[in-house]
Coordinates of C-alpha atoms and ligand atoms in Angstrom, one line a residue:
M1 CA -45.6 -28.8 67.1
K2 CA -44.0 -25.6 68.3
I3 CA -46.1 -22.6 69.5
M4 CA -45.0 -19.2 70.5
V5 CA -47.3 -17.3 72.9
L6 CA -46.7 -13.6 72.8
N7 CA -48.0 -11.2 75.3
G8 CA -47.9 -7.4 74.8
P9 CA -47.7 -4.4 77.1
N10 CA -48.8 -4.4 80.7
L11 CA -49.6 -8.1 80.7
N12 CA -46.6 -8.5 83.0
M13 CA -48.7 -6.6 85.6
L14 CA -51.3 -9.3 85.9
G15 CA -52.4 -9.8 89.4
I16 CA -51.7 -6.1 90.3
R17 CA -53.3 -4.4 87.4
E18 CA -57.1 -3.8 87.5
P19 CA -57.9 -7.2 89.2
D20 CA -61.6 -6.6 88.7
V21 CA -61.0 -6.8 85.0
Y22 CA -58.1 -9.2 84.7
G23 CA -58.3 -11.3 87.9
S24 CA -55.9 -11.9 90.7
K25 CA -53.6 -14.4 89.1
T26 CA -50.1 -13.1 88.1
Y27 CA -48.2 -13.2 84.9
S28 CA -46.1 -16.0 86.2
D29 CA -49.3 -18.0 87.0
L30 CA -50.2 -17.5 83.3
E31 CA -46.8 -18.8 82.1
N32 CA -47.1 -21.8 84.4
Y33 CA -50.7 -22.5 83.3
I34 CA -49.7 -22.5 79.6
E35 CA -46.4 -24.4 80.1
D36 CA -48.0 -27.2 82.3
Y37 CA -50.8 -27.7 79.7
C38 CA -48.4 -27.9 76.8
T39 CA -46.1 -30.3 78.7
K40 CA -49.2 -32.6 79.2
K41 CA -50.2 -32.3 75.5
G42 CA -46.6 -32.8 74.2
I43 CA -46.5 -29.4 72.6
E44 CA -43.4 -27.3 72.6
V45 CA -44.2 -23.8 73.8
T46 CA -42.3 -20.5 74.3
V47 CA -44.1 -17.9 76.3
L48 CA -42.8 -14.3 75.8
Q49 CA -43.8 -10.9 76.9
S50 CA -42.7 -7.4 75.9
N51 CA -43.8 -3.9 76.6
S52 CA -42.2 -2.7 73.4
E53 CA -43.8 -2.7 70.0
G54 CA -40.5 -3.2 68.2
E55 CA -39.6 -6.2 70.3
L56 CA -42.9 -7.8 69.7
I57 CA -42.4 -7.3 65.9
D58 CA -38.9 -8.8 66.2
F59 CA -40.3 -11.9 68.0
I60 CA -42.9 -12.3 65.2
H61 CA -40.2 -12.0 62.5
H62 CA -38.0 -14.5 64.3
S63 CA -40.8 -17.0 64.6
L64 CA -40.5 -17.7 60.9
G65 CA -39.1 -21.2 60.4
A66 CA -39.1 -21.7 64.2
Y67 CA -42.8 -22.0 65.2
D68 CA -45.9 -23.6 63.7
G69 CA -48.3 -21.3 65.3
I70 CA -48.6 -18.0 67.2
V71 CA -50.9 -17.1 70.1
I72 CA -50.8 -13.4 70.5
N73 CA -52.3 -11.0 73.1
P74 CA -51.1 -7.7 71.8
G75 CA -52.6 -5.8 74.8
A76 CA -53.4 -2.2 73.9
Y77 CA -51.4 -2.5 70.6
T78 CA -54.4 -4.5 69.4
H79 CA -56.3 -1.3 68.9
Y80 CA -53.8 0.7 66.9
S81 CA -50.6 -1.1 65.9
Y82 CA -50.6 -1.5 62.1
A83 CA -47.0 -2.5 62.5
I84 CA -47.9 -5.6 64.5
H85 CA -50.7 -6.3 61.9
D86 CA -48.1 -6.1 59.2
A87 CA -45.6 -8.3 61.1
L88 CA -48.2 -11.0 61.5
A89 CA -49.2 -10.7 57.8
S90 CA -45.5 -10.9 56.8
V91 CA -44.9 -14.4 58.3
D92 CA -47.1 -17.1 57.0
I93 CA -47.7 -18.7 60.4
P94 CA -51.3 -19.3 61.7
A95 CA -52.0 -16.9 64.5
I96 CA -54.8 -16.6 67.0
E97 CA -55.4 -13.4 68.9
V98 CA -56.4 -13.8 72.6
H99 CA -57.8 -11.3 75.1
L100 CA -58.4 -12.1 78.7
S101 CA -61.2 -9.7 78.9
N102 CA -64.2 -9.3 76.5
I103 CA -62.9 -6.3 74.6
H104 CA -66.3 -5.9 72.9
K105 CA -68.0 -5.4 76.3
R106 CA -65.6 -2.6 77.4
E107 CA -64.8 1.0 76.3
E108 CA -65.5 1.7 72.7
F109 CA -61.8 2.2 71.8
R110 CA -61.2 -1.5 72.7
H111 CA -63.9 -2.8 70.3
K112 CA -61.7 -2.5 67.3
S113 CA -58.8 -4.8 66.7
V114 CA -56.4 -3.8 63.9
T115 CA -54.3 -6.9 64.5
A116 CA -57.1 -9.5 64.3
P117 CA -57.5 -9.3 60.5
A118 CA -54.0 -10.7 60.2
C119 CA -55.0 -13.7 62.4
T120 CA -57.0 -16.8 61.8
G121 CA -59.4 -15.9 64.6
Q122 CA -59.9 -14.1 67.9
I123 CA -60.8 -15.4 71.4
A124 CA -61.9 -12.7 73.9
G125 CA -63.3 -12.8 77.4
L126 CA -62.5 -16.3 78.5
G127 CA -59.6 -15.4 80.8
F128 CA -56.5 -17.7 80.9
R129 CA -58.5 -20.5 79.2
G130 CA -58.6 -18.5 76.0
Y131 CA -54.8 -19.3 75.6
L132 CA -55.4 -23.0 75.9
L133 CA -58.3 -23.0 73.5
A134 CA -56.1 -21.1 71.0
I135 CA -53.3 -23.7 71.5
D136 CA -55.7 -26.6 71.0
F137 CA -57.0 -25.0 67.8
L138 CA -53.5 -24.5 66.4
S139 CA -52.4 -28.0 67.2
E140 CA -55.5 -29.6 65.8
E141 CA -55.2 -27.6 62.6
A142 CA -51.5 -28.6 62.3
S143 CA -52.4 -32.3 62.8
C144 CA -55.1 -32.0 60.0
R145 CA -52.4 -30.6 57.7
D146 CA -50.0 -33.5 58.4
Ligands
DQA1 C1 -56.3 -7.0 76.7 C2 -57.3 -6.0 76.3 C3 -56.7 -4.7 75.8 O1 -57.7 -3.8 75.5 C4 -55.9 -4.1 77.0 O2 -55.2 -3.0 76.5 C5 -54.9 -5.1 77.5 C6 -55.3 -6.5 77.8 C7 -56.9 -8.3 77.3 O3 -56.2 -9.3 77.4 O4 -58.1 -8.3 77.7 O5 -53.8 -4.8 77.8 O6 -55.6 -7.4 75.6

């Protein structure tokens, strides 16, 4: 089981950025949290981050044949990147969209996700734990398919 965790713009600023919304833990805390969990569960994981839409799209394209599942937090691209939607739709890999904050409880422009329709599901508002729940779902689904 190989999972790619993809984080979009400004997630590298965790710990500094709006701590009242995103908490005080840093991006490297998030990487360690995901990697430690996957090591314990025997799941191979690659955690990536980019502030650029094109690079996120390239990561999604390159996941074809390399990963069994994608966990993606597209950051603000969630709300307007049809290109990331299309990239997810173009690779036939199950994807779960994760948001640290509950986007439905925040400003109206965050309520809409244009990327979620290309995903199996969405988890929002559960902080770092959302990533682990998404990983659990993808690995359980993959073992059902075996
Ligand atoms: C976010 C929510 C987005 O609206 C925002 O632009 C982010 C982070 C989240 O994880 O809660 O960058 O995706």
